[in-house]
Short mmCIF file of C-alpha atoms in Angstrom, two decimals:
data_model
loop_
_atom_site.label_atom_id
_atom_site.label_comp_id
_atom_site.label_asym_id
_atom_site.label_seq_id
_atom_site.Cartn_x
_atom_site.Cartn_y
_atom_site.Cartn_z
CA MET Z 21 24.96 -30.97 -27.96
CA THR Z 22 22.17 -32.56 -25.92
CA ARG Z 23 22.17 -31.76 -22.20
CA PRO Z 24 21.82 -34.57 -19.66
CA LYS Z 25 18.24 -35.23 -18.62
CA GLU Z 26 19.02 -34.45 -14.98
CA GLN Z 27 20.18 -30.94 -15.89
CA GLU Z 28 17.02 -30.25 -17.92
CA ILE Z 29 14.88 -31.14 -14.90
CA SER Z 30 17.01 -28.92 -12.66
CA VAL Z 31 16.62 -25.93 -14.99
CA ARG Z 32 12.83 -26.32 -15.14
CA GLU Z 33 12.57 -26.66 -11.37
CA THR Z 34 14.67 -23.53 -10.86
CA ALA Z 35 12.48 -21.60 -13.30
CA ASP Z 36 9.35 -22.73 -11.46
CA VAL Z 37 10.76 -21.46 -8.17
CA VAL Z 38 11.62 -18.08 -9.69
CA ASP Z 39 8.19 -17.73 -11.33
CA ALA Z 40 6.41 -18.57 -8.07
CA GLY Z 41 7.58 -15.38 -6.34
CA PRO Z 42 7.63 -11.66 -7.17
CA ARG Z 43 10.10 -10.76 -9.92
CA TYR Z 44 10.83 -7.27 -8.65
CA SER Z 45 10.70 -5.34 -5.41
CA ALA Z 46 9.68 -1.67 -5.11
CA PRO Z 47 9.71 -0.84 -1.38
CA ALA Z 48 8.60 2.78 -1.78
CA LEU Z 49 5.64 1.80 -3.97
CA GLU Z 50 4.71 -0.97 -1.54
CA LYS Z 51 4.65 1.54 1.34
CA GLY Z 52 2.35 3.83 -0.62
CA LEU Z 53 0.01 0.99 -1.55
CA ASP Z 54 -0.03 -0.25 2.06
CA ILE Z 55 -1.19 3.20 3.18
CA VAL Z 56 -3.88 3.60 0.51
CA GLU Z 57 -5.21 0.06 0.94
CA PHE Z 58 -5.36 0.41 4.72
CA LEU Z 59 -7.17 3.76 4.62
CA SER Z 60 -9.60 2.48 1.97
CA ARG Z 61 -10.76 -0.23 4.40
CA ALA Z 62 -10.83 2.05 7.46
CA GLU Z 63 -14.16 3.01 8.99
CA LYS Z 64 -12.62 6.02 10.75
CA ASP Z 65 -9.77 8.47 10.25
CA TYR Z 66 -6.24 7.76 11.52
CA THR Z 67 -3.22 9.78 12.61
CA LEU Z 68 0.21 9.22 11.08
CA ALA Z 69 1.28 7.19 14.13
CA GLN Z 70 -1.86 5.03 13.98
CA ILE Z 71 -1.40 4.36 10.27
CA ALA Z 72 2.24 3.37 10.84
CA ASP Z 73 1.27 1.02 13.66
CA ASN Z 74 -1.51 -0.65 11.65
CA ILE Z 75 0.61 -1.33 8.57
CA GLY Z 76 3.70 -2.39 10.50
CA ARG Z 77 5.87 0.60 9.59
CA THR Z 78 7.57 3.38 11.53
CA LYS Z 79 6.44 7.01 11.41
CA GLY Z 80 9.71 7.92 9.74
CA GLU Z 81 9.12 5.36 6.99
CA ILE Z 82 5.73 6.71 5.95
CA PHE Z 83 5.98 10.45 6.73
CA ARG Z 84 7.24 11.45 3.27
CA MET Z 85 5.03 8.92 1.52
CA LEU Z 86 1.91 10.39 3.18
CA ALA Z 87 3.03 13.88 2.18
CA VAL Z 88 3.37 12.81 -1.47
CA LEU Z 89 0.02 10.98 -1.44
CA GLU Z 90 -1.59 14.11 -0.01
CA THR Z 91 0.03 16.35 -2.64
CA ARG Z 92 -1.15 14.03 -5.43
CA GLY Z 93 -4.69 13.95 -4.04
CA TYR Z 94 -4.91 10.31 -2.95
CA VAL Z 95 -5.28 11.11 0.77
CA GLU Z 96 -6.40 14.21 2.64
CA ARG Z 97 -6.11 15.59 6.15
CA VAL Z 98 -9.16 15.91 8.38
CA ASN Z 99 -9.83 16.96 11.99
CA ASP Z 100 -7.58 20.04 11.90
CA GLY Z 101 -4.86 18.18 10.03
CA GLU Z 102 -4.26 15.55 12.70
CA LYS Z 103 -5.77 12.59 10.84
CA TYR Z 104 -5.90 11.23 7.30
CA GLN Z 105 -8.53 9.67 5.08
CA VAL Z 106 -8.41 8.30 1.55
CA THR Z 107 -10.03 10.38 -1.22
CA ASN Z 108 -12.07 9.21 -4.21
CA LYS Z 109 -9.24 9.82 -6.68
CA LEU Z 110 -8.49 6.13 -7.29
CA PHE Z 111 -12.21 5.51 -7.75
CA ARG Z 112 -12.41 8.33 -10.31
CA LEU Z 113 -9.43 6.89 -12.15
CA GLY Z 114 -11.12 3.49 -12.19
CA LEU Z 115 -14.20 4.99 -13.79
CA ARG Z 116 -12.05 5.99 -16.76
CA ARG Z 117 -11.66 2.33 -17.70
CA PRO Z 118 -13.40 1.69 -21.04
CA LYS Z 119 -15.63 -0.98 -19.46
CA TYR Z 120 -17.21 1.42 -16.96
CA LYS Z 121 -17.22 4.41 -19.29
CA SER Z 122 -19.14 2.48 -21.93
CA LEU Z 123 -21.56 1.10 -19.32
CA ALA Z 124 -22.31 4.59 -18.00
CA VAL Z 125 -22.61 6.06 -21.51
CA ILE Z 126 -25.04 3.33 -22.59
CA ALA Z 127 -27.07 3.38 -19.38
CA THR Z 128 -27.48 7.13 -18.86
CA PRO Z 129 -30.06 7.92 -21.60
CA ILE Z 130 -32.14 4.89 -20.56
CA MET Z 131 -31.93 5.98 -16.93
CA GLU Z 132 -33.01 9.50 -17.92
CA LEU Z 133 -36.07 8.09 -19.68
CA PHE Z 134 -36.90 6.01 -16.59
CA ALA Z 135 -36.65 9.09 -14.36
CA ALA Z 136 -38.89 11.08 -16.71
CA GLU Z 137 -41.53 8.31 -16.76
CA THR Z 138 -41.60 7.58 -13.02
CA ARG Z 139 -40.32 10.87 -11.55
CA TYR Z 140 -37.88 8.87 -9.41
CA ALA Z 141 -34.10 9.11 -9.29
CA CYS Z 142 -31.98 6.05 -10.04
CA HIS Z 143 -28.33 5.05 -9.86
CA LEU Z 144 -26.03 2.39 -11.27
CA ALA Z 145 -23.78 0.43 -8.90
CA VAL Z 146 -20.99 -2.06 -9.60
CA PRO Z 147 -19.32 -4.57 -7.26
CA THR Z 148 -15.85 -3.88 -5.90
CA GLY Z 149 -14.52 -6.42 -3.42
CA ASN Z 150 -17.05 -6.68 -0.59
CA GLN Z 151 -18.73 -3.37 -1.46
CA ILE Z 152 -20.80 -1.63 -4.10
CA ALA Z 153 -19.69 1.60 -5.76
CA VAL Z 154 -22.08 3.98 -7.51
CA ILE Z 155 -20.68 4.94 -10.93
CA THR Z 156 -23.47 7.14 -12.29
CA ARG Z 157 -26.89 8.50 -11.32
CA VAL Z 158 -29.83 10.41 -12.74
CA GLU Z 159 -31.77 12.90 -10.62
CA CYS Z 160 -35.55 12.88 -10.38
CA PRO Z 161 -37.26 15.76 -12.22
CA ASP Z 162 -39.26 16.74 -9.11
CA PRO Z 163 -37.89 19.13 -6.46
CA VAL Z 164 -38.19 16.44 -3.73
CA GLY Z 165 -36.64 12.98 -3.86
CA VAL Z 166 -33.86 10.71 -2.62
CA THR Z 167 -30.60 10.37 -4.55
CA VAL Z 168 -27.28 8.63 -3.95
CA ARG Z 169 -24.07 10.42 -4.91
CA VAL Z 170 -21.60 9.05 -7.44
CA GLY Z 171 -18.69 7.42 -5.63
CA TYR Z 172 -20.83 6.22 -2.72
CA ARG Z 173 -19.58 2.90 -1.34
CA GLN Z 174 -21.31 0.51 1.02
CA SER Z 175 -21.22 -3.16 2.00
CA LEU Z 176 -22.81 -5.57 -0.47
CA LEU Z 177 -24.95 -6.91 2.38
CA GLU Z 178 -26.31 -3.51 3.47
CA THR Z 179 -27.85 -2.32 0.20
CA GLY Z 180 -30.43 -3.47 -2.30
CA SER Z 181 -27.85 -2.92 -5.04
CA GLY Z 182 -25.40 -5.21 -3.28
CA LEU Z 183 -27.88 -8.00 -2.61
CA CYS Z 184 -29.12 -7.79 -6.20
CA LEU Z 185 -25.55 -8.06 -7.48
CA LEU Z 186 -24.76 -11.01 -5.20
CA ALA Z 187 -27.91 -12.82 -6.27
CA PHE Z 188 -27.43 -12.43 -10.02
CA MET Z 189 -23.63 -12.39 -10.50
CA SER Z 190 -21.91 -15.55 -11.72
CA ALA Z 191 -21.28 -18.30 -9.16
CA ALA Z 192 -17.51 -17.75 -9.37
CA ASN Z 193 -17.83 -14.00 -8.75
CA ARG Z 194 -20.34 -14.59 -5.96
CA ASN Z 195 -17.97 -16.99 -4.20
CA ARG Z 196 -15.14 -14.45 -4.44
CA ALA Z 197 -17.39 -11.69 -3.09
CA ILE Z 198 -18.56 -13.84 -0.17
CA ASP Z 199 -14.93 -14.71 0.64
CA ALA Z 200 -14.17 -10.97 0.71
CA ILE Z 201 -17.15 -10.33 3.00
CA LYS Z 202 -16.01 -13.10 5.37
CA VAL Z 203 -12.67 -11.34 5.89
CA ASP Z 204 -14.55 -8.61 7.80
CA ASP Z 205 -17.34 -10.89 9.04
CA PRO Z 206 -15.93 -14.37 9.75
CA TRP Z 207 -19.20 -15.38 11.47
CA LEU Z 208 -21.27 -14.79 8.34
CA ASP Z 209 -24.00 -17.45 7.96
CA VAL Z 210 -23.27 -18.36 4.35
CA ASP Z 211 -26.10 -20.92 4.12
CA ALA Z 212 -28.66 -18.34 5.26
CA LEU Z 213 -27.25 -15.79 2.82
CA GLU Z 214 -27.37 -18.26 -0.07
CA GLY Z 215 -31.01 -19.00 0.77
CA ARG Z 216 -31.82 -15.31 0.75
CA LEU Z 217 -30.06 -14.82 -2.58
CA ALA Z 218 -31.92 -17.78 -4.08
CA ASP Z 219 -35.21 -16.12 -3.08
CA ILE Z 220 -34.10 -12.89 -4.78
CA ARG Z 221 -33.27 -14.79 -7.97
CA GLN Z 222 -36.85 -16.02 -8.13
CA GLN Z 223 -37.88 -12.41 -8.70
CA LYS Z 224 -36.93 -10.15 -11.57
CA CYS Z 225 -36.54 -7.22 -9.22
CA LEU Z 226 -35.59 -6.83 -5.56
CA ILE Z 227 -37.94 -4.73 -3.43
CA GLU Z 228 -37.12 -4.43 0.26
CA PRO Z 229 -36.50 -1.87 3.02
CA SER Z 230 -33.16 -0.09 2.79
CA GLY Z 231 -30.48 -1.32 5.15
CA VAL Z 232 -29.07 2.20 5.33
CA MET Z 233 -32.02 4.65 5.48
CA ASP Z 234 -35.20 4.24 7.53
CA GLY Z 235 -38.38 4.80 5.55
CA VAL Z 236 -36.66 4.15 2.21
CA TRP Z 237 -37.16 1.06 0.07
CA ASP Z 238 -34.52 -0.26 -2.32
CA ILE Z 239 -35.79 -1.38 -5.72
CA ALA Z 240 -32.97 -3.00 -7.71
CA CYS Z 241 -32.61 -4.92 -10.98
CA PRO Z 242 -29.50 -6.61 -12.41
CA ILE Z 243 -27.63 -5.50 -15.52
CA LEU Z 244 -26.38 -8.71 -17.14
CA GLU Z 245 -23.25 -9.26 -19.22
CA GLY Z 246 -24.13 -11.88 -21.81
CA VAL Z 247 -25.64 -15.33 -21.38
CA GLY Z 248 -24.41 -17.14 -18.28
CA ARG Z 249 -21.95 -14.43 -17.24
CA GLY Z 250 -24.13 -12.89 -14.56
CA ALA Z 251 -24.71 -9.37 -13.29
CA ILE Z 252 -22.05 -6.70 -13.72
CA ALA Z 253 -24.13 -3.86 -12.27
CA ALA Z 254 -27.38 -3.09 -10.49
CA LEU Z 255 -29.86 -0.40 -11.48
CA THR Z 256 -31.42 0.87 -8.27
CA VAL Z 257 -34.12 3.27 -7.10
CA PRO Z 258 -34.21 4.61 -3.51
CA TYR Z 259 -38.00 4.68 -3.18
CA VAL Z 260 -40.01 6.89 -0.83
CA LYS Z 261 -43.74 7.26 -1.40
CA LEU Z 262 -44.51 10.94 -1.93
CA VAL Z 263 -47.86 12.70 -1.74
CA THR Z 264 -46.93 14.53 -4.93
CA ASN Z 265 -46.00 11.27 -6.71
CA PRO Z 266 -48.29 8.43 -5.53
CA ILE Z 267 -46.91 5.73 -7.88
CA ASP Z 268 -46.54 2.48 -5.94
CA PRO Z 269 -43.24 0.51 -5.69
CA GLU Z 270 -44.52 -2.35 -7.86
CA ALA Z 271 -45.22 0.06 -10.71
CA VAL Z 272 -41.76 1.60 -10.31
CA ALA Z 273 -40.29 -1.91 -10.35
CA LYS Z 274 -41.97 -2.70 -13.69
CA HIS Z 275 -40.42 0.38 -15.26
CA LEU Z 276 -37.06 -0.50 -13.70
CA VAL Z 277 -37.13 -4.08 -15.05
CA ASN Z 278 -37.76 -2.67 -18.52
CA ALA Z 279 -34.92 -0.15 -18.19
CA ALA Z 280 -32.47 -2.79 -16.92
CA SER Z 281 -33.44 -5.11 -19.77
CA ARG Z 282 -32.81 -2.37 -22.32
CA ILE Z 283 -29.37 -1.63 -20.85
CA THR Z 284 -28.50 -5.34 -20.88
CA SER Z 285 -29.57 -5.62 -24.53
CA ALA Z 286 -27.56 -2.52 -25.46
CA LEU Z 287 -24.43 -4.04 -23.90
CA ALA Z 288 -24.73 -7.26 -25.93
#
């Protein structure tokens, strides 16, 4: 039997309303995620009371949740146990994704060859929200050099890796990243940033003073994911001119461009 047309419209409209919202509610999980997400954005450590206040919960609501998160290794106590900070456990879990595992596996031998040729350390960074995260590194063979630890996170705008990623990632990903940056920096001059990124794209390799360490230069090249899909990672060298290794930054950059190109080709 055919239903009246009006009823068919009513059923579809009801389905649209249901689909528009969350299907299920898990209050305990939401509390845990609120805590982890808040601490992951925090630039300092917080007490239980401060965490509760910032996420709009009571101390009683989050006391047990914090205890479980601490037991499972997602948060840890600092400052004599009075305050909490997020650990790198979620980051380590993320690195187990096949995408990042394969990228690190492919890149590592090429990075090792680069380090042997130039005697400089290098690391591979990927974008995550408004930050970069270092997923693998290769030490320099010399006893003296600058390295960045795996798991290190920093603003996209403060590092050569981040600026390289912003410049060479797809337009859609760049717009999303800039929107994420503007959440923390609503006064960001987007036009000036776009001009700076356009200048970087004119080069094959970024070479500029580090925004984090005085006396260090960032040399960074993009790792591309197919034609037109943009950068998915940045291969970066923290460069300091050493008496024992007088190679200039332009020469290091040439080796880095070659290494990044080989990684890109291997990913194809």
